[in-house]
Tab-separated table of C-alpha atoms and ligand atoms in Angstrom:
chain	number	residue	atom	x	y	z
A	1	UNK	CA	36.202	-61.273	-39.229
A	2	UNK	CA	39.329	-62.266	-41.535
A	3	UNK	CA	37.292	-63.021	-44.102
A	4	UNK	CA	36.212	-59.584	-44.657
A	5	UNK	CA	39.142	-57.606	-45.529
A	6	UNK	CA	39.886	-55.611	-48.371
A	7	UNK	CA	43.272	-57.633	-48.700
A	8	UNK	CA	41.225	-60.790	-49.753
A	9	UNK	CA	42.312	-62.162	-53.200
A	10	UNK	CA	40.875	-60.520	-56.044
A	11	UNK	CA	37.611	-62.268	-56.544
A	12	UNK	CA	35.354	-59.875	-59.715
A	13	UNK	CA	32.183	-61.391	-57.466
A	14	UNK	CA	33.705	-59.354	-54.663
A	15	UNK	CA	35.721	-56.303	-56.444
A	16	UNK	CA	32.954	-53.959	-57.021
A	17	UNK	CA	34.146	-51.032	-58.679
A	18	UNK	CA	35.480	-48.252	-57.297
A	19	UNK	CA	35.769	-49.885	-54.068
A	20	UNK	CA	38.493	-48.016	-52.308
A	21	UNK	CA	37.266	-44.698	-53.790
A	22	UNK	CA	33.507	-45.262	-52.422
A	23	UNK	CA	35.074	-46.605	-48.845
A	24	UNK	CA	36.914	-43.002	-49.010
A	25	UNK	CA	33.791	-40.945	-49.560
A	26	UNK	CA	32.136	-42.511	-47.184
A	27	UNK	CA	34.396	-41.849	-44.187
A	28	UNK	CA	33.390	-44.661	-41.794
A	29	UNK	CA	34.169	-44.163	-38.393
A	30	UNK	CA	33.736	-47.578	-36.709
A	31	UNK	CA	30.441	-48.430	-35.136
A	32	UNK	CA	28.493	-46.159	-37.546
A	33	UNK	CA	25.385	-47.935	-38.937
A	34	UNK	CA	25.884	-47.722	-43.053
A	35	UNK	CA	23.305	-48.728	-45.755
A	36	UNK	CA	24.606	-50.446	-48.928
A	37	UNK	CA	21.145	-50.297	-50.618
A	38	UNK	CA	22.418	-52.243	-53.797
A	39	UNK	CA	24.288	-55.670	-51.853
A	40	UNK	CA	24.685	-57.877	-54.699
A	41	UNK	CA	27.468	-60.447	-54.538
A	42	UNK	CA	28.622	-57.940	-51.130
A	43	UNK	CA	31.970	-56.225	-52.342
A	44	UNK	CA	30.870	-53.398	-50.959
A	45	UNK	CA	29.377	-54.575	-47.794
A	46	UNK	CA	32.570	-56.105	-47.000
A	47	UNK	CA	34.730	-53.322	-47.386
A	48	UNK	CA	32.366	-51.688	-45.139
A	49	UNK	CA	32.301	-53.924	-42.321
A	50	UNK	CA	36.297	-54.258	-42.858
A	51	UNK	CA	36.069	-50.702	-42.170
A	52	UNK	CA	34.283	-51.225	-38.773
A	53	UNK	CA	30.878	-50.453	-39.599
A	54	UNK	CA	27.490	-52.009	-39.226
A	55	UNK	CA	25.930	-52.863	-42.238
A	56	UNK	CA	21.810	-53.236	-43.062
A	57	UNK	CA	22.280	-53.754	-46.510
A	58	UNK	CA	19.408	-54.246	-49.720
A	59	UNK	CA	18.474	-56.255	-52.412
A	60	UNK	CA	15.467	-56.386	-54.979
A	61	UNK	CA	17.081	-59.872	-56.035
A	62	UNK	CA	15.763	-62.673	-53.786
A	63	UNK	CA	18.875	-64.889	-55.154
A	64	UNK	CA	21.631	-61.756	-53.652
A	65	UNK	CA	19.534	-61.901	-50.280
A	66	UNK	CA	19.593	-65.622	-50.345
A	67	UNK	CA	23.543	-65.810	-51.047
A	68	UNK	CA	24.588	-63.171	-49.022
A	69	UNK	CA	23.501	-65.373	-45.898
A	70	UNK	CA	26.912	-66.826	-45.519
A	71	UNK	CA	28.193	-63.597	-45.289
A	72	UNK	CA	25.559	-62.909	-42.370
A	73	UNK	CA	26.592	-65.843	-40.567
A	74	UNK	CA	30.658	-64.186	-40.628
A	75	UNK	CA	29.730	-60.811	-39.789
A	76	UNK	CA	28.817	-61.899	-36.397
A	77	UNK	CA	25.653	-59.596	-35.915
A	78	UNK	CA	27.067	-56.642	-37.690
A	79	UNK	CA	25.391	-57.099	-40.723
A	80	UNK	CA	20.925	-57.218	-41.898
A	81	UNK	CA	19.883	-58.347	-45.191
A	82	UNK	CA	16.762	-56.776	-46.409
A	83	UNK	CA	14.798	-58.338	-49.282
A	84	UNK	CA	13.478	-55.347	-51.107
A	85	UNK	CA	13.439	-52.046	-53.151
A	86	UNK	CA	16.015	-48.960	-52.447
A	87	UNK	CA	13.139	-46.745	-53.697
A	88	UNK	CA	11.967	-47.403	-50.099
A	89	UNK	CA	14.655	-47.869	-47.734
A	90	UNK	CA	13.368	-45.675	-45.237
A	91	UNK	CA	10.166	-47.874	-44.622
A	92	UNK	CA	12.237	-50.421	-44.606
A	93	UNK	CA	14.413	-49.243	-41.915
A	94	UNK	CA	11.620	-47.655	-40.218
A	95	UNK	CA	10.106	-51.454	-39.788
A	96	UNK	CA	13.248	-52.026	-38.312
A	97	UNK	CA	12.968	-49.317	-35.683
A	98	UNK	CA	15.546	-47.458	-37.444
A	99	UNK	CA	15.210	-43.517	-38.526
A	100	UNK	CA	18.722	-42.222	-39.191
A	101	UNK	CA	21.818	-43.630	-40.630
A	102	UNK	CA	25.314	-42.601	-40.842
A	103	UNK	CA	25.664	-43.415	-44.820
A	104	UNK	CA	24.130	-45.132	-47.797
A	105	UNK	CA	25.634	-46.179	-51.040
A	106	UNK	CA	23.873	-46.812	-54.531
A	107	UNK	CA	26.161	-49.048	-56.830
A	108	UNK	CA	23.369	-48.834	-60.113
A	109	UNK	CA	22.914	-51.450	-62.707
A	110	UNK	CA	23.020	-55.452	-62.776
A	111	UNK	CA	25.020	-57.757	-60.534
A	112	UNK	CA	27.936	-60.215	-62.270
A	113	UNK	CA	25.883	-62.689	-60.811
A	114	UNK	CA	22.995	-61.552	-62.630
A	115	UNK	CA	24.440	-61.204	-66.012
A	116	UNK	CA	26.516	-64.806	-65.612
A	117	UNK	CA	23.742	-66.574	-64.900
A	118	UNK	CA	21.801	-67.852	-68.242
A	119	UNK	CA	19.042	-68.158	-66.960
A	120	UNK	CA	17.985	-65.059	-65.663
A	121	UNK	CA	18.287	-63.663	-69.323
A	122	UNK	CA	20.242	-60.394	-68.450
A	123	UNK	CA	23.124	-61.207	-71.138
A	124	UNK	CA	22.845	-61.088	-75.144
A	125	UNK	CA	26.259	-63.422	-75.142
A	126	UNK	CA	24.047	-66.004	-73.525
A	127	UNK	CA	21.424	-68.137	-74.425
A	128	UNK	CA	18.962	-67.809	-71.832
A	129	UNK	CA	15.010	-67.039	-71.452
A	130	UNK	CA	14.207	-63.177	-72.428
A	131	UNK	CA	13.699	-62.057	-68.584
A	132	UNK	CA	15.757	-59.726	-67.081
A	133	UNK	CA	13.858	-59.203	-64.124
A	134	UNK	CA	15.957	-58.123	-61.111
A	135	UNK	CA	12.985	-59.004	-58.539
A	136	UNK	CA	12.186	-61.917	-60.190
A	137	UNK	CA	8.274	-61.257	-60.489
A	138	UNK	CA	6.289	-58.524	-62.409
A	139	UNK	CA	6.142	-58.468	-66.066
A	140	UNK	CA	9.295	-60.314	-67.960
A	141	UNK	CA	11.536	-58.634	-70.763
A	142	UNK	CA	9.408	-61.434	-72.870
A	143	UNK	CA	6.026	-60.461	-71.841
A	144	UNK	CA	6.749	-56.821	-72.566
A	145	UNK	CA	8.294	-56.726	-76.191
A	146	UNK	CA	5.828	-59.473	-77.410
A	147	UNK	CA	2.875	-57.104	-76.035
A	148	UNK	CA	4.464	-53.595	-76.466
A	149	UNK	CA	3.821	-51.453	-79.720
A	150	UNK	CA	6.864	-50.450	-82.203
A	151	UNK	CA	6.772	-47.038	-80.860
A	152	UNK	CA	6.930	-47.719	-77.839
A	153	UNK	CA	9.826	-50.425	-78.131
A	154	UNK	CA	11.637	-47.934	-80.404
A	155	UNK	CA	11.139	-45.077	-77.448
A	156	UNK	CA	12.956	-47.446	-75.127
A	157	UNK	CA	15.642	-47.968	-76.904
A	158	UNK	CA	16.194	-44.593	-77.777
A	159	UNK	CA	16.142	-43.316	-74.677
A	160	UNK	CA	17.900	-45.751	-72.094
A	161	UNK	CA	20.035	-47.070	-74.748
A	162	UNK	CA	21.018	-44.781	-76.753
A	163	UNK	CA	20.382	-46.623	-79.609
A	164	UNK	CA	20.109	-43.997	-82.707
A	165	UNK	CA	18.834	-46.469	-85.080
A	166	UNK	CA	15.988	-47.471	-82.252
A	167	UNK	CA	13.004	-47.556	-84.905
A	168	UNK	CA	14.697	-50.098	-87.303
A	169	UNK	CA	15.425	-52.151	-84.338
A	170	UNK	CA	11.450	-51.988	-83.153
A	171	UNK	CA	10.202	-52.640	-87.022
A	172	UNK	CA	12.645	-55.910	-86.739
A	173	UNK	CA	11.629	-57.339	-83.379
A	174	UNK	CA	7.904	-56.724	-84.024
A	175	UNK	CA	8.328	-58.744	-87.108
A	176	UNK	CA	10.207	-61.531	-85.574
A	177	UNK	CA	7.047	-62.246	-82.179
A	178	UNK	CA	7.062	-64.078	-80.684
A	179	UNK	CA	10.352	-63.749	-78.908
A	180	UNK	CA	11.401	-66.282	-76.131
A	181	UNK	CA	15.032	-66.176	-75.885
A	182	UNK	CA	17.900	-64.360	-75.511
A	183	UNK	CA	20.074	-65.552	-78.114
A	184	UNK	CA	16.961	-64.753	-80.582
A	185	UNK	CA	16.474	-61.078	-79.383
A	186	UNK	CA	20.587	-61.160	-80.270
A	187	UNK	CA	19.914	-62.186	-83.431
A	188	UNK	CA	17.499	-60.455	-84.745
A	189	UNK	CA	18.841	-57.190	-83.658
A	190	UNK	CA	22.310	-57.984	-84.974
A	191	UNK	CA	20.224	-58.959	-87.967
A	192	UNK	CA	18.623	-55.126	-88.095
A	193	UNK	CA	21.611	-53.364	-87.799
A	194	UNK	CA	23.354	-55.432	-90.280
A	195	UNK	CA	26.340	-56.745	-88.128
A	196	UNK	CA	29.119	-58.287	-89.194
A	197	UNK	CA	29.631	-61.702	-87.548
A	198	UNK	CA	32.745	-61.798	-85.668
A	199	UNK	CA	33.083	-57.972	-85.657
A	200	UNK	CA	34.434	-56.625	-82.490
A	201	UNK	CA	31.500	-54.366	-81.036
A	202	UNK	CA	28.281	-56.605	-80.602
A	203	UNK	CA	25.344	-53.780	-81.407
A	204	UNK	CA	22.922	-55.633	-79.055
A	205	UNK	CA	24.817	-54.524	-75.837
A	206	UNK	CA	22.635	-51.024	-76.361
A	207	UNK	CA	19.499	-52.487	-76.706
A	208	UNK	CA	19.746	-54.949	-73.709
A	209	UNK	CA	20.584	-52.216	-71.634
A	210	UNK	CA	17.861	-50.137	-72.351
A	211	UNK	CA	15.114	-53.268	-71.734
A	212	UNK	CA	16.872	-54.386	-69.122
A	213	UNK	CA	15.976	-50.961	-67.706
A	214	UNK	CA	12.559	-50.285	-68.722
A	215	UNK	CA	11.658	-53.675	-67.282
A	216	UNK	CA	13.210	-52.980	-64.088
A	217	UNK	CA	11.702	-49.115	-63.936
A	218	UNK	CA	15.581	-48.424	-62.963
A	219	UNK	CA	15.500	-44.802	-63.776
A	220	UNK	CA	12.174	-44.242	-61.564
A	221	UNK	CA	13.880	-46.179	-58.957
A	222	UNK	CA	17.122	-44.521	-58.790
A	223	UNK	CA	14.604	-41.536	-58.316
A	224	UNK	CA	12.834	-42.647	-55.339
A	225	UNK	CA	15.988	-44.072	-53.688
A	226	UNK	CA	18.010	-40.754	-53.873
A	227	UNK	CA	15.026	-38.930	-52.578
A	228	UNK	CA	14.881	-41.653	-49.641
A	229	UNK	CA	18.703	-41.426	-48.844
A	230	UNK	CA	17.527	-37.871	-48.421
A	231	UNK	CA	15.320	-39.097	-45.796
A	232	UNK	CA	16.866	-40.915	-43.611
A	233	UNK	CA	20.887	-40.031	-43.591
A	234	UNK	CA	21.602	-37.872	-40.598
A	235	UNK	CA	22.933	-34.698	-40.757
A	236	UNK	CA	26.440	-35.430	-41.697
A	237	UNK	CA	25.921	-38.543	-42.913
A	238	UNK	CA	27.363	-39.281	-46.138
A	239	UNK	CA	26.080	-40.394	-49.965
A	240	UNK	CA	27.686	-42.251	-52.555
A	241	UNK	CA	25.820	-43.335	-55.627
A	242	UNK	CA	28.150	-45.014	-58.582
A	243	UNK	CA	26.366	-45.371	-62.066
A	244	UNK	CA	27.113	-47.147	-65.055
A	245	UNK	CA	25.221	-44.904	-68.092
A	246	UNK	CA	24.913	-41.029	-68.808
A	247	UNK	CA	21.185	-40.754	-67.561
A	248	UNK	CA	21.793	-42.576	-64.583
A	249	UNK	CA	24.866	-40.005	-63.836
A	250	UNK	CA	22.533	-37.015	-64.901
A	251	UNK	CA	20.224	-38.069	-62.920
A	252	UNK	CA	22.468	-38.406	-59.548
A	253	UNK	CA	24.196	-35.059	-60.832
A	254	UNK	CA	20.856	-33.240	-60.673
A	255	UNK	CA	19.482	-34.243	-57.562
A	256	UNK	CA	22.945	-32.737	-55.961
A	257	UNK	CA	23.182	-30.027	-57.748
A	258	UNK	CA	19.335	-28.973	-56.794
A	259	UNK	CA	19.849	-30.314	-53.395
A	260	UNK	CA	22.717	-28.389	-52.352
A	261	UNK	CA	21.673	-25.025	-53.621
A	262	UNK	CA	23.589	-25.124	-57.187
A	263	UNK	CA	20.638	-24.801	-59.837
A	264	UNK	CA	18.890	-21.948	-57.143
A	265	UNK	CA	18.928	-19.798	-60.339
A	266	UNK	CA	17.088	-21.970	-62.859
A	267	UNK	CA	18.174	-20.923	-66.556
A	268	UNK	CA	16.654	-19.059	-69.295
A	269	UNK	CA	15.106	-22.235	-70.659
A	270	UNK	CA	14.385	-23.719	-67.226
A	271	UNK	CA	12.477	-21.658	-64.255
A	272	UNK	CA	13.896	-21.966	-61.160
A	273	UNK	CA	12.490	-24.885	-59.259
A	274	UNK	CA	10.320	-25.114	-56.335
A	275	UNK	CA	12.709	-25.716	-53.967
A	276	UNK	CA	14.947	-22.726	-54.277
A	277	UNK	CA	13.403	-21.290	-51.626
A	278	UNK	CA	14.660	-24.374	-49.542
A	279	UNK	CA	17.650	-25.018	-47.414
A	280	UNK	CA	19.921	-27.001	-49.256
A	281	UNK	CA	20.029	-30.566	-47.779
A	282	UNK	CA	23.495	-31.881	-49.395
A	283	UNK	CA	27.016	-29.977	-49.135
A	284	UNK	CA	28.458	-29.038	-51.747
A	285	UNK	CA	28.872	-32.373	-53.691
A	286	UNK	CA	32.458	-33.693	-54.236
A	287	UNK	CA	33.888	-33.312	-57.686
A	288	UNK	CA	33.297	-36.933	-59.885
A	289	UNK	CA	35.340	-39.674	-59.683
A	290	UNK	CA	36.082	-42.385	-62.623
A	291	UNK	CA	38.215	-45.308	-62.102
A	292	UNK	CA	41.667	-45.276	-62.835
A	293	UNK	CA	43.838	-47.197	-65.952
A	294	UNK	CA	44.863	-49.787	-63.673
A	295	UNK	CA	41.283	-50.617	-62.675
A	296	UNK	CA	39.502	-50.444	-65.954
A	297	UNK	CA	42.201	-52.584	-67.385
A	298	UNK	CA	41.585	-55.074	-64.935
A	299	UNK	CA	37.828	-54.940	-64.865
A	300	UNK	CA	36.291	-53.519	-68.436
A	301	UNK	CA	32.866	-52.604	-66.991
A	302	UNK	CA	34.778	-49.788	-65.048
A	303	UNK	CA	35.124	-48.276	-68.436
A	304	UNK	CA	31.960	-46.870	-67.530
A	305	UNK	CA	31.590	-45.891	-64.022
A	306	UNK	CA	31.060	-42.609	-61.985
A	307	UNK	CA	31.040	-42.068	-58.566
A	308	UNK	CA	29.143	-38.843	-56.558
A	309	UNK	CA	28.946	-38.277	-53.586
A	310	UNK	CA	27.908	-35.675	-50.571
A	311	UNK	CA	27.252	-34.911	-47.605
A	312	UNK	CA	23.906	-34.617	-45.766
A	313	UNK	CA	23.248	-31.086	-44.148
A	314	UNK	CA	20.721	-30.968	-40.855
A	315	UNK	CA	18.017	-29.016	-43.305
A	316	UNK	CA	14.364	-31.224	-43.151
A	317	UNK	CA	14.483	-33.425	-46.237
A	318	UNK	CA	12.476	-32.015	-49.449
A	319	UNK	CA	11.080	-34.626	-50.638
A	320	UNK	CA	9.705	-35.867	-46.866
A	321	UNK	CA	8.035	-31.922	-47.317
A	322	UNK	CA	5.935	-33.065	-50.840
A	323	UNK	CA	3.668	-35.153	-51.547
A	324	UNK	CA	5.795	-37.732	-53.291
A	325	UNK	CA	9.711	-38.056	-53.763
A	326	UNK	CA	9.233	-38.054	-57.482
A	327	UNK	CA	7.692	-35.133	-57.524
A	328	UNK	CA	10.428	-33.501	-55.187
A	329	UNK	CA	12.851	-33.695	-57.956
A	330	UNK	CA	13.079	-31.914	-61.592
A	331	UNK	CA	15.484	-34.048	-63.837
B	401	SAM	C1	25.879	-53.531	-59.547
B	401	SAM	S1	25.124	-54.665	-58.491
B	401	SAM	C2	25.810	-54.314	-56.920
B	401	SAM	C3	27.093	-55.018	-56.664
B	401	SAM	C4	27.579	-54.822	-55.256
B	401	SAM	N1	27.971	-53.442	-54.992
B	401	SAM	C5	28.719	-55.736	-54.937
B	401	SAM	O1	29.720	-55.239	-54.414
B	401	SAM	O2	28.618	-56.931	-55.160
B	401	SAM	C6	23.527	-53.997	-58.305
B	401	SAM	C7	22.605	-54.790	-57.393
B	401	SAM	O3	21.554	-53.910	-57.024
B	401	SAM	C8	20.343	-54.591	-57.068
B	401	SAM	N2	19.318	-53.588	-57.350
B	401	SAM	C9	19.126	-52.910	-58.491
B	401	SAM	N3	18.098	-52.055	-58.353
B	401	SAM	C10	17.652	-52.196	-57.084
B	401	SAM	C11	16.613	-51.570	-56.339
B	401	SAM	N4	15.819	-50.641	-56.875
B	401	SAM	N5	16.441	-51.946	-55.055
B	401	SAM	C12	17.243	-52.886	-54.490
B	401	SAM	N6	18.232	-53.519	-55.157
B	401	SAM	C13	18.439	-53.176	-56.438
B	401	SAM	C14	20.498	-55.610	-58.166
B	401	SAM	O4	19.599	-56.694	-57.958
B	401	SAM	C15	21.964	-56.014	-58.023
B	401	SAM	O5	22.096	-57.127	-57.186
């Protein structure tokens, strides 16, 4: 098991952010059974099995499934790949025979090897087919702006971008259909928001983002997986979810704070929601933690990353009480 300690060389495929922070939260005693629901390239799989656990870890991506087999082979029985969505890690450990775990980590967003790889259209500095698709089937980031309206593009952008000048963008996109490629979408929104070539910020990084999420339902699936990490993490067992954008974090920051009895009160604007009468099902959540200098000046995508976590109380899970996990949660 050499191969799978922290001390290995630093490869970006295998230093995931936040690594040693997320290995702390998580506390693994050795021979605990931990879920990395996100596996990607593995970083954090690694550390965990460095750590002594064993590892049943997920992937929407048939190509992280497929390359993680190596890493299979090493672990010498200590670590399952499962092809498939977070949103439903409990029915996929339940097919397993498998109803409690002692932790399960979220690491949000797109793989390296997702956004280095042209071909899966993930990166506006590549040229690539428009696709973005983590799974790899269901409608493409092509099929979708070529069929979608202007508002709806525009509604997109705005919201899981950011992107303040979202309706210019739409107008420019609808009048440049049909859209194939990457390097086009690039273009013509560097086009609409009058970009400088050469200047330093490229103004498309917002509005991949925000496809790149739509087309992957990310938000609704960050959703469902919190409410299934609810599910099936014994009492004590731990949480850590690290997210790349502000929704994402608001998102994660919600479901705590409901969950462990912090928004009981509800707000002037906000009535108190269903739950309150509920035993909390999280601890009090740990404070937030953000990389430090040295790692975002190694690795610039750390510029952007949060880490929560908690702890699992021995109250029946909420969302296992309604009739859906969605609905379990107000965010
Ligand atoms: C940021 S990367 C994870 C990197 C990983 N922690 C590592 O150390 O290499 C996110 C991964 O999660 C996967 N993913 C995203 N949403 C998912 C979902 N709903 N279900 C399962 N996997 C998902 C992506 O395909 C991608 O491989």
């Amino acid at each position: 098991m050499t191969d799978l300690s922290p001390d290995l060389p630093r490869d970006p495929r295998h230093d995931p952010v936040l690594r040693e922070e997320v290995i702390a939260a998580l506390a693994i005693a050795p021979g605990e059974r931990h879920v990395d629901a996100t596996f990607g390239a593995g970083g954090y799989t690694r550390a965990m099995l460095a750590a002594g656990a064993e590892v049943i870890a997920c992937d929407r991506d048939p190509d992280a499934i497929a390359e993680g087999q190596a890493l299979v082979q090493q672990a010498g029985g200590k670590l399952a790949l499962i092809h498939g969505r977070f949103g439903e890690i409990d029915r996929l450990l339940a097919e397993r025979g498998i109803d409690a775990v002692d932790g399960i980590t979220f690491d949000i967003g797109v793989s390296s090897m997702q956004l280095d790889r042209d071909e899966r259209g993930f990166s506006f500095q590549k040229d690539g087919p428009l696709d973005m698709r983590m799974a790899q089937d269901g409608e493409s980031a092509a099929d979708w702006l070529n069929r979608a309206d202007e508002a709806e593009i525009a509604d997109v952008l705005f919201h899981y971008g950011d992107e303040r000048q979202s309706r210019r963008v739409a107008r420019a996109i609808i009048a440049a259909r049909p859209l194939t490629r990457t390097a086009e979408l690039a273009s013509v929104i560097r086009k609409a928001l009058r970009h400088p070539p050469g200047a330093p910020k490229d103004p498309s990084t917002k509005s991949f983002q925000a496809i790149r999420i739509h087309i992957n339902s990310e938000l609704d699936e960050l959703v469902a997986g919190l409410n299934a990490a609810e599910r099936v993490l014994r009492p004590g067992g731990r949480l850590a979810v690290v997210s790349f954008h502000s929704t994402e974090d608001r998102i994660v920051k919600n479901f705590l704070r409901e969950r462990s009895g912090g928004d009981a009160a509800g707000s002037r604007h906000r009535p108190a929601p269903t739950s309150q009468a509920r035993a909390a099902t999280f601890e009090t959540p740990a404070r937030k933690v953000r990389p430090g200098k040295e790692e975002e000046a190694r690795n610039p995508r750390a510029r952007s990353a949060t880490l929560r976590s908690a702890v699992r109380t021995a109250a029946p899970a909420h969302s296992a009480q309604d009739k859906s996990g969605k609905e379990a949660m107000s965010c």
